[in-house]
mmCIF file of C-alpha atoms and ligand atoms in Angstrom:
data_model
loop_
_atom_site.group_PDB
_atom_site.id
_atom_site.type_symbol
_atom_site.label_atom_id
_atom_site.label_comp_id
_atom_site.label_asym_id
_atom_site.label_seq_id
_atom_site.Cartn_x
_atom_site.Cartn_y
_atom_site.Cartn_z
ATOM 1 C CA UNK A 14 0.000 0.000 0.000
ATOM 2 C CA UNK A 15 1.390 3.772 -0.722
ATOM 3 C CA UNK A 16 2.346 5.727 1.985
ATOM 4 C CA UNK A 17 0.093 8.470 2.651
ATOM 5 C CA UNK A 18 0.965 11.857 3.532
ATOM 6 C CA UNK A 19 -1.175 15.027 4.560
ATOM 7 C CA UNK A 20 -0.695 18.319 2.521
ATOM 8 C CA UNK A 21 -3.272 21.264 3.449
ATOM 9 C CA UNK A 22 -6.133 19.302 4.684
ATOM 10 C CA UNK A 23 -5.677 16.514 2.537
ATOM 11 C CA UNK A 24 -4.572 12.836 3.049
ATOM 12 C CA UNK A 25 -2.879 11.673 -0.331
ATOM 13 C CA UNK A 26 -0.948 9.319 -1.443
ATOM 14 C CA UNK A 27 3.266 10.324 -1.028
ATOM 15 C CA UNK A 28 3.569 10.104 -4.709
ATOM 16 C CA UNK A 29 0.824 12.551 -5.400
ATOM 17 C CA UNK A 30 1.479 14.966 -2.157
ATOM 18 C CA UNK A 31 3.109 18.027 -3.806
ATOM 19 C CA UNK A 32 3.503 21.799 -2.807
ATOM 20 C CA UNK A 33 4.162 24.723 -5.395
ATOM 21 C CA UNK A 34 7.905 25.870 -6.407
ATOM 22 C CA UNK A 35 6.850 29.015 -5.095
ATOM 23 C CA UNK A 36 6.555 28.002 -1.760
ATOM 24 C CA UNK A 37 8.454 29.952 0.632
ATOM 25 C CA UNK A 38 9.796 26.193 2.583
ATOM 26 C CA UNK A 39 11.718 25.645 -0.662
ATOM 27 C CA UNK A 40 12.152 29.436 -2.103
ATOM 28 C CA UNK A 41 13.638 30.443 1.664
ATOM 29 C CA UNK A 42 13.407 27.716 3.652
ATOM 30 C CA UNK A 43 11.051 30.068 5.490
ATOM 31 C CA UNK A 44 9.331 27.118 7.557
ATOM 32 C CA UNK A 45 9.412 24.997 10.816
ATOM 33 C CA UNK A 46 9.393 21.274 11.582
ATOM 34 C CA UNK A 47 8.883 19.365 14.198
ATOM 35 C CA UNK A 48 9.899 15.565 14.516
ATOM 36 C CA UNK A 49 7.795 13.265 17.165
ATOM 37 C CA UNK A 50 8.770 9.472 17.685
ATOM 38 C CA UNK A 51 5.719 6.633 17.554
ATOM 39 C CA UNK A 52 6.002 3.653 19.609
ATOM 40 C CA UNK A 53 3.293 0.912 19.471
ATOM 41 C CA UNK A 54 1.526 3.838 17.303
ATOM 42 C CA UNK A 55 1.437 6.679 20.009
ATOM 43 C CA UNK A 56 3.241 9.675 20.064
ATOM 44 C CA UNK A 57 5.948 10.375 22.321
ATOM 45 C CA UNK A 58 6.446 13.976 24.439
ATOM 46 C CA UNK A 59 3.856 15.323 21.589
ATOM 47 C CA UNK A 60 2.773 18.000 23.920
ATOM 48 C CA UNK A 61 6.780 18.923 24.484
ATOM 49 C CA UNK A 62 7.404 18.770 20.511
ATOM 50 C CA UNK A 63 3.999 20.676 20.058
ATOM 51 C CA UNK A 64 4.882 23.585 22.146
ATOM 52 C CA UNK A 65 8.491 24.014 20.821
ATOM 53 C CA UNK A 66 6.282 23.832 16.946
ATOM 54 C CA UNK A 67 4.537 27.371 19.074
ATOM 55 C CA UNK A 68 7.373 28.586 20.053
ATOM 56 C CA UNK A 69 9.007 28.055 16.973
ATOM 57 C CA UNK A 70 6.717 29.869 14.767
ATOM 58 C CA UNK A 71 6.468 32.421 17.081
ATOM 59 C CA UNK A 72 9.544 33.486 16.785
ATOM 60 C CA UNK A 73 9.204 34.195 13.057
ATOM 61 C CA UNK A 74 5.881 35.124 13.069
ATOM 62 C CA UNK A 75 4.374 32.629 11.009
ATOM 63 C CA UNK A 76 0.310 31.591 11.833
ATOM 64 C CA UNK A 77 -0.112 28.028 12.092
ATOM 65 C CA UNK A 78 -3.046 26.932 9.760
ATOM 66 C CA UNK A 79 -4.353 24.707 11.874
ATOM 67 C CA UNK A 80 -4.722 25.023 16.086
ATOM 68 C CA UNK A 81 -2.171 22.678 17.576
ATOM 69 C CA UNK A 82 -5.589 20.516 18.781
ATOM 70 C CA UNK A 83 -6.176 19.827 15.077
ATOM 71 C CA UNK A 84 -2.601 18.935 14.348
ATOM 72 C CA UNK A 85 -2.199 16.570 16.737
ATOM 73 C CA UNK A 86 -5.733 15.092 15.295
ATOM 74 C CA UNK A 87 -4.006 15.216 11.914
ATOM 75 C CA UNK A 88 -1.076 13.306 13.458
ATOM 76 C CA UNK A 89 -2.848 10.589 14.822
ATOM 77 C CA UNK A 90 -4.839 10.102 11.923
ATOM 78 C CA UNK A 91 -2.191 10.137 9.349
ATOM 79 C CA UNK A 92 -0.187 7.128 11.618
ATOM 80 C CA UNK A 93 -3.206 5.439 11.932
ATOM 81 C CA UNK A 94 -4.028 5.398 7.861
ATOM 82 C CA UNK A 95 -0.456 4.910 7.400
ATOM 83 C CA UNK A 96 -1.155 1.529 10.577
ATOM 84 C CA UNK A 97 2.191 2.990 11.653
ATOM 85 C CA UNK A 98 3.676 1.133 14.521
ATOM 86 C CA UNK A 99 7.183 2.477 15.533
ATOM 87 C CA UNK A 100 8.555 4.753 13.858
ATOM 88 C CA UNK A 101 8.617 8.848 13.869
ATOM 89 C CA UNK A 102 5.726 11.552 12.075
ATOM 90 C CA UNK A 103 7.512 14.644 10.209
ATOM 91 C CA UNK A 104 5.160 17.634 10.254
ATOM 92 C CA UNK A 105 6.678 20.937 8.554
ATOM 93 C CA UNK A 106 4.822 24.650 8.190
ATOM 94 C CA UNK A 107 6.051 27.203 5.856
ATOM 95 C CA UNK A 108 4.506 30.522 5.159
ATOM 96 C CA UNK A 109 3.197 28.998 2.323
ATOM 97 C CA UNK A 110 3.118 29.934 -1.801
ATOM 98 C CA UNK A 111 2.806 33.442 -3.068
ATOM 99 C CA UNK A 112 2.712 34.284 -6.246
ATOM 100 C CA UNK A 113 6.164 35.383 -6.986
ATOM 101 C CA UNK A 114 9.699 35.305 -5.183
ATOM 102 C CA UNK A 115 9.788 38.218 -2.734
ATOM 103 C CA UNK A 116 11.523 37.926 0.345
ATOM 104 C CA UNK A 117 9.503 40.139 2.498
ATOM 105 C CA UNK A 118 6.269 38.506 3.920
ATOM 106 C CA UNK A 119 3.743 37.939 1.386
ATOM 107 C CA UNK A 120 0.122 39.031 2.758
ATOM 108 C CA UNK A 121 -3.478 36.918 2.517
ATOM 109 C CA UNK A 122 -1.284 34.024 1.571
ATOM 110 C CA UNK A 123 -2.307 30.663 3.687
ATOM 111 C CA UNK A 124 1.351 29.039 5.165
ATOM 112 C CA UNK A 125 1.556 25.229 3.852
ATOM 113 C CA UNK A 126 0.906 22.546 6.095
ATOM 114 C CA UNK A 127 2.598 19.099 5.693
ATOM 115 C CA UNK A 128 2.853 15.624 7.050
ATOM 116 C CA UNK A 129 4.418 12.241 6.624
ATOM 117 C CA UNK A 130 5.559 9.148 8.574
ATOM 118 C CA UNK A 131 8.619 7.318 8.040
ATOM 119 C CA UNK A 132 9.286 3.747 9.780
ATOM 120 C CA UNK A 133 11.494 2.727 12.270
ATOM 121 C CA UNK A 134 12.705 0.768 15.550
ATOM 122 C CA UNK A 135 14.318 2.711 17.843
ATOM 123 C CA UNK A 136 13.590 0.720 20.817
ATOM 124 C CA UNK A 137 15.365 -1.943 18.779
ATOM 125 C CA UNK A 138 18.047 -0.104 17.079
ATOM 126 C CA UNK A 139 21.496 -1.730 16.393
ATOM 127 C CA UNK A 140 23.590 1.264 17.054
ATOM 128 C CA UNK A 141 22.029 1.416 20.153
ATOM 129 C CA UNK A 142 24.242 -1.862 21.303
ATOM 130 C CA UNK A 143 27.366 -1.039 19.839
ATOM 131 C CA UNK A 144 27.052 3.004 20.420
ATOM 132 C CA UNK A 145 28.496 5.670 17.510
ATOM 133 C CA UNK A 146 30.924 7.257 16.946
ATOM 134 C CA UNK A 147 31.115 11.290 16.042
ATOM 135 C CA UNK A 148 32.712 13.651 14.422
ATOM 136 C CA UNK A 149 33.622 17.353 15.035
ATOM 137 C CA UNK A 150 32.895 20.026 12.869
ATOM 138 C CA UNK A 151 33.070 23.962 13.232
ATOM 139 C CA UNK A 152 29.273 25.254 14.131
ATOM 140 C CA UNK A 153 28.652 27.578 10.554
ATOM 141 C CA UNK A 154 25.019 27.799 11.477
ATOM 142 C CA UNK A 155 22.786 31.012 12.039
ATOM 143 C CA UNK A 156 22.734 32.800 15.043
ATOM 144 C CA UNK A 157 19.207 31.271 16.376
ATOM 145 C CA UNK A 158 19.361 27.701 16.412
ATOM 146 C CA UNK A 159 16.810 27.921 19.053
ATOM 147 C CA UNK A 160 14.503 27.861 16.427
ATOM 148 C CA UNK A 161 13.426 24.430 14.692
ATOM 149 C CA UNK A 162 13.859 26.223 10.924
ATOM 150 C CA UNK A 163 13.763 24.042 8.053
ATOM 151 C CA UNK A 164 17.172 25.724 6.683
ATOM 152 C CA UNK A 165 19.533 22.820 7.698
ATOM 153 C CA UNK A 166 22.300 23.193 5.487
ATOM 154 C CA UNK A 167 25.340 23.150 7.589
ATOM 155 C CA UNK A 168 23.845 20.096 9.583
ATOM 156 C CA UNK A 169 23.383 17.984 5.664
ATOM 157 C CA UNK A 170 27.343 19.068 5.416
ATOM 158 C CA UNK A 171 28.273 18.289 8.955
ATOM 159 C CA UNK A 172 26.072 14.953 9.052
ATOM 160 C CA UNK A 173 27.383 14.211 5.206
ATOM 161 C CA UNK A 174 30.914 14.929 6.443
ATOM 162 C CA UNK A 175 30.463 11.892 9.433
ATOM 163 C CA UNK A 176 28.443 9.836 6.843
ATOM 164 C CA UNK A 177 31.893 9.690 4.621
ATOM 165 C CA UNK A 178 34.087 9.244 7.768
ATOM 166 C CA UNK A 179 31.755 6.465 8.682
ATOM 167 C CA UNK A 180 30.511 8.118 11.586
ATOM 168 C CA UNK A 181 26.728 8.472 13.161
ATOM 169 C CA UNK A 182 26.642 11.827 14.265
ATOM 170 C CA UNK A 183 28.794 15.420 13.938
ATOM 171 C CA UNK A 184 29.244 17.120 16.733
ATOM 172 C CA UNK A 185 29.358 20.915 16.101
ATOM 173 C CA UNK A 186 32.263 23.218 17.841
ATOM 174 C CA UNK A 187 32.065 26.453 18.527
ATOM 175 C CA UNK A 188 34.398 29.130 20.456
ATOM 176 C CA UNK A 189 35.946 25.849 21.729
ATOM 177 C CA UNK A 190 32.915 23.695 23.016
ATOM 178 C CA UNK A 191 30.334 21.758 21.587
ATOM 179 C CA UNK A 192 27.218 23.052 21.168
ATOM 180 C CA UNK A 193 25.010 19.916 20.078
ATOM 181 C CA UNK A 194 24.791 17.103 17.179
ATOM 182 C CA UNK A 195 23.900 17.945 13.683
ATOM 183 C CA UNK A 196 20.585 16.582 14.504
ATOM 184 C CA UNK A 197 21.098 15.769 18.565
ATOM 185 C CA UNK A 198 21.547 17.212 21.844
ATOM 186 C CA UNK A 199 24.894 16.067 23.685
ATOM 187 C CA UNK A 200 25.639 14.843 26.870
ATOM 188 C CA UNK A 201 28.863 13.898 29.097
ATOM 189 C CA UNK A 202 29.164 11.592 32.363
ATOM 190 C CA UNK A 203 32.328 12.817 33.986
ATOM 191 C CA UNK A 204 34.347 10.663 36.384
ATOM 192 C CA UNK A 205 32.680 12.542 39.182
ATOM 193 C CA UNK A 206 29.393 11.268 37.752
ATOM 194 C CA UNK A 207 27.978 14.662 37.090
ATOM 195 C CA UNK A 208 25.973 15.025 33.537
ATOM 196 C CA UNK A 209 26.892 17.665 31.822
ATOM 197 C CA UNK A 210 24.682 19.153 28.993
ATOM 198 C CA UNK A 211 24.513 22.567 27.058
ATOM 199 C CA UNK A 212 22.451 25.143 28.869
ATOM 200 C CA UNK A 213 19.526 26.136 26.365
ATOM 201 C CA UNK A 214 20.408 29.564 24.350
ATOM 202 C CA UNK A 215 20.291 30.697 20.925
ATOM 203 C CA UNK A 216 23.190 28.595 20.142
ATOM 204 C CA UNK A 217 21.346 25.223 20.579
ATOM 205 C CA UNK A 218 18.053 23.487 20.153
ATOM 206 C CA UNK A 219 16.076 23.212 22.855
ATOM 207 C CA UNK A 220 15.750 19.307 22.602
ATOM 208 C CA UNK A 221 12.569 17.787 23.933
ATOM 209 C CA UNK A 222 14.563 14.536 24.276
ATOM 210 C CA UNK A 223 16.678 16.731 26.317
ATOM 211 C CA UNK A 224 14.410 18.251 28.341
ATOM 212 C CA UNK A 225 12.761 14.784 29.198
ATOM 213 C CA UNK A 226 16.331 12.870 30.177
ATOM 214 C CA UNK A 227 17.705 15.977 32.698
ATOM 215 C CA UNK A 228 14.348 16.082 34.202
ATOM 216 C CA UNK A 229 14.553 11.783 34.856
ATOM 217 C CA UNK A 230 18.030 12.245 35.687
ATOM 218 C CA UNK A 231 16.919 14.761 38.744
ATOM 219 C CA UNK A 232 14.363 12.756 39.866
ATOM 220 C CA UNK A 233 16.827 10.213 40.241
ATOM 221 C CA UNK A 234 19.002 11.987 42.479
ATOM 222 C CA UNK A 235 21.478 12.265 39.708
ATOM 223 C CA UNK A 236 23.651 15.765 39.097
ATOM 224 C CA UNK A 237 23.202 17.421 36.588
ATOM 225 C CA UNK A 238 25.362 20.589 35.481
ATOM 226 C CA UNK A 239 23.568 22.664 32.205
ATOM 227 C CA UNK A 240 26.804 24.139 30.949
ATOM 228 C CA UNK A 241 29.058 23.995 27.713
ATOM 229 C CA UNK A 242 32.332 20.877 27.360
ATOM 230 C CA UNK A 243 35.109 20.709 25.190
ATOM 231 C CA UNK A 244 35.724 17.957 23.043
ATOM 232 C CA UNK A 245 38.718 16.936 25.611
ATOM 233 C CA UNK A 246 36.381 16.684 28.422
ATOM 234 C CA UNK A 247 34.569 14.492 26.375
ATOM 235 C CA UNK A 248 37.746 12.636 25.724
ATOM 236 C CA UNK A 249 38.427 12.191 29.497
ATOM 237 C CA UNK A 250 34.464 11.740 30.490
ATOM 238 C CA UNK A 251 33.135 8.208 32.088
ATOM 239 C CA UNK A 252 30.000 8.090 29.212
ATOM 240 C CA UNK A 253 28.835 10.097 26.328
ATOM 241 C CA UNK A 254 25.491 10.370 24.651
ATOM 242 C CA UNK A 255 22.984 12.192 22.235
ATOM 243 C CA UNK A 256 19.133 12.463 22.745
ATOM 244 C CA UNK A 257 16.850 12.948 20.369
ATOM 245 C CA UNK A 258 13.125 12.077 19.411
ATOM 246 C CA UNK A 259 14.647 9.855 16.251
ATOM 247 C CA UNK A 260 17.061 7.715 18.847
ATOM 248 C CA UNK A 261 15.792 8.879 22.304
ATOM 249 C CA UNK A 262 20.008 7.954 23.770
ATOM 250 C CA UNK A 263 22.308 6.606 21.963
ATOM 251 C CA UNK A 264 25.861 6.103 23.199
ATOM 252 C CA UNK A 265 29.156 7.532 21.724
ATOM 253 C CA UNK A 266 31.742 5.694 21.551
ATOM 254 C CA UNK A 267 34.289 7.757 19.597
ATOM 255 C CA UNK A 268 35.300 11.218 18.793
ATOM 256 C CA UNK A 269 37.004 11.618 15.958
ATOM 257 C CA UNK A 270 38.380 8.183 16.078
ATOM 258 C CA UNK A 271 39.444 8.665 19.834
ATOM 259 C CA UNK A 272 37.532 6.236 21.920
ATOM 260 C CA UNK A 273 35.270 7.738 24.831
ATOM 261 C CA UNK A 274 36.248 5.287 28.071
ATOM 262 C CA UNK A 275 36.217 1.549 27.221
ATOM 263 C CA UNK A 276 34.674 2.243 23.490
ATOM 264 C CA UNK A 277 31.597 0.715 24.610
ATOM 265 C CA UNK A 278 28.086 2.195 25.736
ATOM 266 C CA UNK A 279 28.464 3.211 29.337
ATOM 267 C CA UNK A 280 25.925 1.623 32.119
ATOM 268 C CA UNK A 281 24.688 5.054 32.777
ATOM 269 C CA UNK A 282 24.029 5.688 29.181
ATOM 270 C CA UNK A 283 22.047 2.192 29.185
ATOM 271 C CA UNK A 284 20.238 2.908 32.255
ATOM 272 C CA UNK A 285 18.938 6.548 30.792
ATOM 273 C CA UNK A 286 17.959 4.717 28.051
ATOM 274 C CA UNK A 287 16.133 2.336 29.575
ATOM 275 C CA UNK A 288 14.364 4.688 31.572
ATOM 276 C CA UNK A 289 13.720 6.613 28.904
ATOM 277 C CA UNK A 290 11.725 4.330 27.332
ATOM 278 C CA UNK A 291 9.848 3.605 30.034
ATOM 279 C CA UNK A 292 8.819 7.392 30.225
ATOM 280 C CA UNK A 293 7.814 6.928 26.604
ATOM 281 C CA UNK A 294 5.713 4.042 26.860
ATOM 282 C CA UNK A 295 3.946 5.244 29.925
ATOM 283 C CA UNK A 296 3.714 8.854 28.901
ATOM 284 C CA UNK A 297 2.693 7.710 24.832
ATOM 285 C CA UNK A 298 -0.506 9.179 23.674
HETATM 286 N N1 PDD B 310 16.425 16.719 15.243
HETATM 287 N N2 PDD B 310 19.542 19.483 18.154
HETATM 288 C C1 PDD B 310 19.272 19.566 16.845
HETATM 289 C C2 PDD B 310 20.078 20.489 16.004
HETATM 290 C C3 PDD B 310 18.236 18.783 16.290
HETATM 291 O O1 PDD B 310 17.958 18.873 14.975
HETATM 292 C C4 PDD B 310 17.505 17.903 17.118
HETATM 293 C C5 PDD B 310 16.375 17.051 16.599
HETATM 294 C C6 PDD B 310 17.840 17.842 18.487
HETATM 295 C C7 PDD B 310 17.094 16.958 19.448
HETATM 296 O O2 PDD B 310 15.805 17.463 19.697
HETATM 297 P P1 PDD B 310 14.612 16.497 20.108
HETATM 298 O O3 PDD B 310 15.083 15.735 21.294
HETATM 299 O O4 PDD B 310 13.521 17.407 20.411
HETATM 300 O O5 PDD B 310 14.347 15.587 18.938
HETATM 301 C C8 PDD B 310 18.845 18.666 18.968
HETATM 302 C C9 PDD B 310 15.351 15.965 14.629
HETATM 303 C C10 PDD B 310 15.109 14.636 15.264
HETATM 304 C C11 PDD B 310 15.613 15.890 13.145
HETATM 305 O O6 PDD B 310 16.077 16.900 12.606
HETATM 306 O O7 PDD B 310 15.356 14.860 12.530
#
């Protein structure tokens, strides 16, 4: 069976869901997306990913076409025509097609709306065994990376650039210290067994994956420090990770060919994990 996808208020098949080369998503990459896991066909931290989608367009002043209600109706529906199981749903708003290519907002135009669902085990995932390994790459991006914008250039060329070097994930340095993974949020146990995380800014994504693990790690008595590491502390930590809503944590077990510890996933990396998960299942809606 095709896959179906939703384009503005319509559930077509992929092959036939098209938006105009006018569009400002592909013109300017004037848009916003959001990526939500599914396990056992619920959504994960939707409401998290939903207000960040708010937030998000906020920030560039672009109207949603749809309350956030009806787009998490449109969510559910598309992975249930699509009998999605585990995988992740891929929604993206742009302020839509005008009738020309100017850069300032065009007005009456309605922004775009799209969806699709893409298939995969996360739970289940090999790397999540064996852990990654990363590379590092200077941080070229914009100055707001707080906002989930659709222009993702330097992360294809830092995420391309670990692809060849047969790596999972780039890490992105800047002034010195990591800021996050192309597509990730990054995380350090150091020997003291303190995790160590970015502090949300401009210069990172707020990560809802994030957000979920530091707030399971408190509960847990565990300490957490929200600041920015080098790539040597990294070097010299206990465990290192990445969160995200396509991998929840996943170990790291190199840096630039350097192994972190022992070169295998760490037990607190496996526990978070773990518990992870269970905050998924339990929380899935
Ligand atoms: N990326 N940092 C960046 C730059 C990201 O692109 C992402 C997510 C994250 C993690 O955020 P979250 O935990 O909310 O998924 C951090 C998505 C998965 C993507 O681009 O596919």
């Amino acid at each position: 069976m095709d896959q179906i996808a939703y384009v503005n208020g319509s559930f077509v098949p992929m092959t036939e869901a098209k938006v105009s080369i006018l569009d400002r998503g592909f013109l300017f990459a004037d848009g916003i997306y959001e990526v939500a896991a599914v396990l056992d066909g619920k959504l994960i931290d939707n409401a998290s990913h939903l207000a960040r989608l708010l937030r998000s367009v906020g920030e560039i002043a672009l109207a949603l076409p749809e309350t956030i209600d009806r787009i998490q109706e449109i969510q559910k529906e598309l992975i249930a025509r699509n009998n999605l199981v585990n995988g992740m749903v891929y929604l993206e708003v742009t302020r839509g097609a005008d009738t020309g290519r100017d850069f300032a907002f065009p007005k009456g135009v309605k922004p775009t709306l799209i969806m699709f669902t893409s298939v995969k085990d996360i739970v289940n995932a090999p790397s999540a065994k064996t852990g990654i390994g990363v590379i590092t790459v200077p941080d070229i991006r914009w100055a707001r990376r707080d906002i989930k914008s659709v222009a993702l250039l330097a992360q294809v060329l830092a995420k391309q650039a670990a692809a060849e070097a047969g790596a999972g994930e780039a890490w992105m340095i800047e002034g010195g210290m990591v800021t996050e993974g192309g597509s990730s949020s990054a995380f350090i146990l150091t020997q003291d067994d303190v995790l160590v995380t970015r502090q949300n800014s401009s210069a990172i994504l707020p990560g809802c994956t994030r957000k979920a693990v530091v707030a399971l790690a408190e509960e847990r008595q565990l300490r957490v420090e929200e600041r920015p590491f080098t790539v040597e502390e990294a070097l010299a930590a206990k465990e290192a990770f990445i969160t995200s809503a396509s991998l929840f944590v996943q170990a790291v077990v190199t840096i630039d060919g350097k192994t972190v510890a022992n070169g295998k996933p760490g037990p607190m990396t496996d526990r978070l994990r773990e518990i992870y998960i269970d905050f998924a299942r339990a929380t899935a809606q």
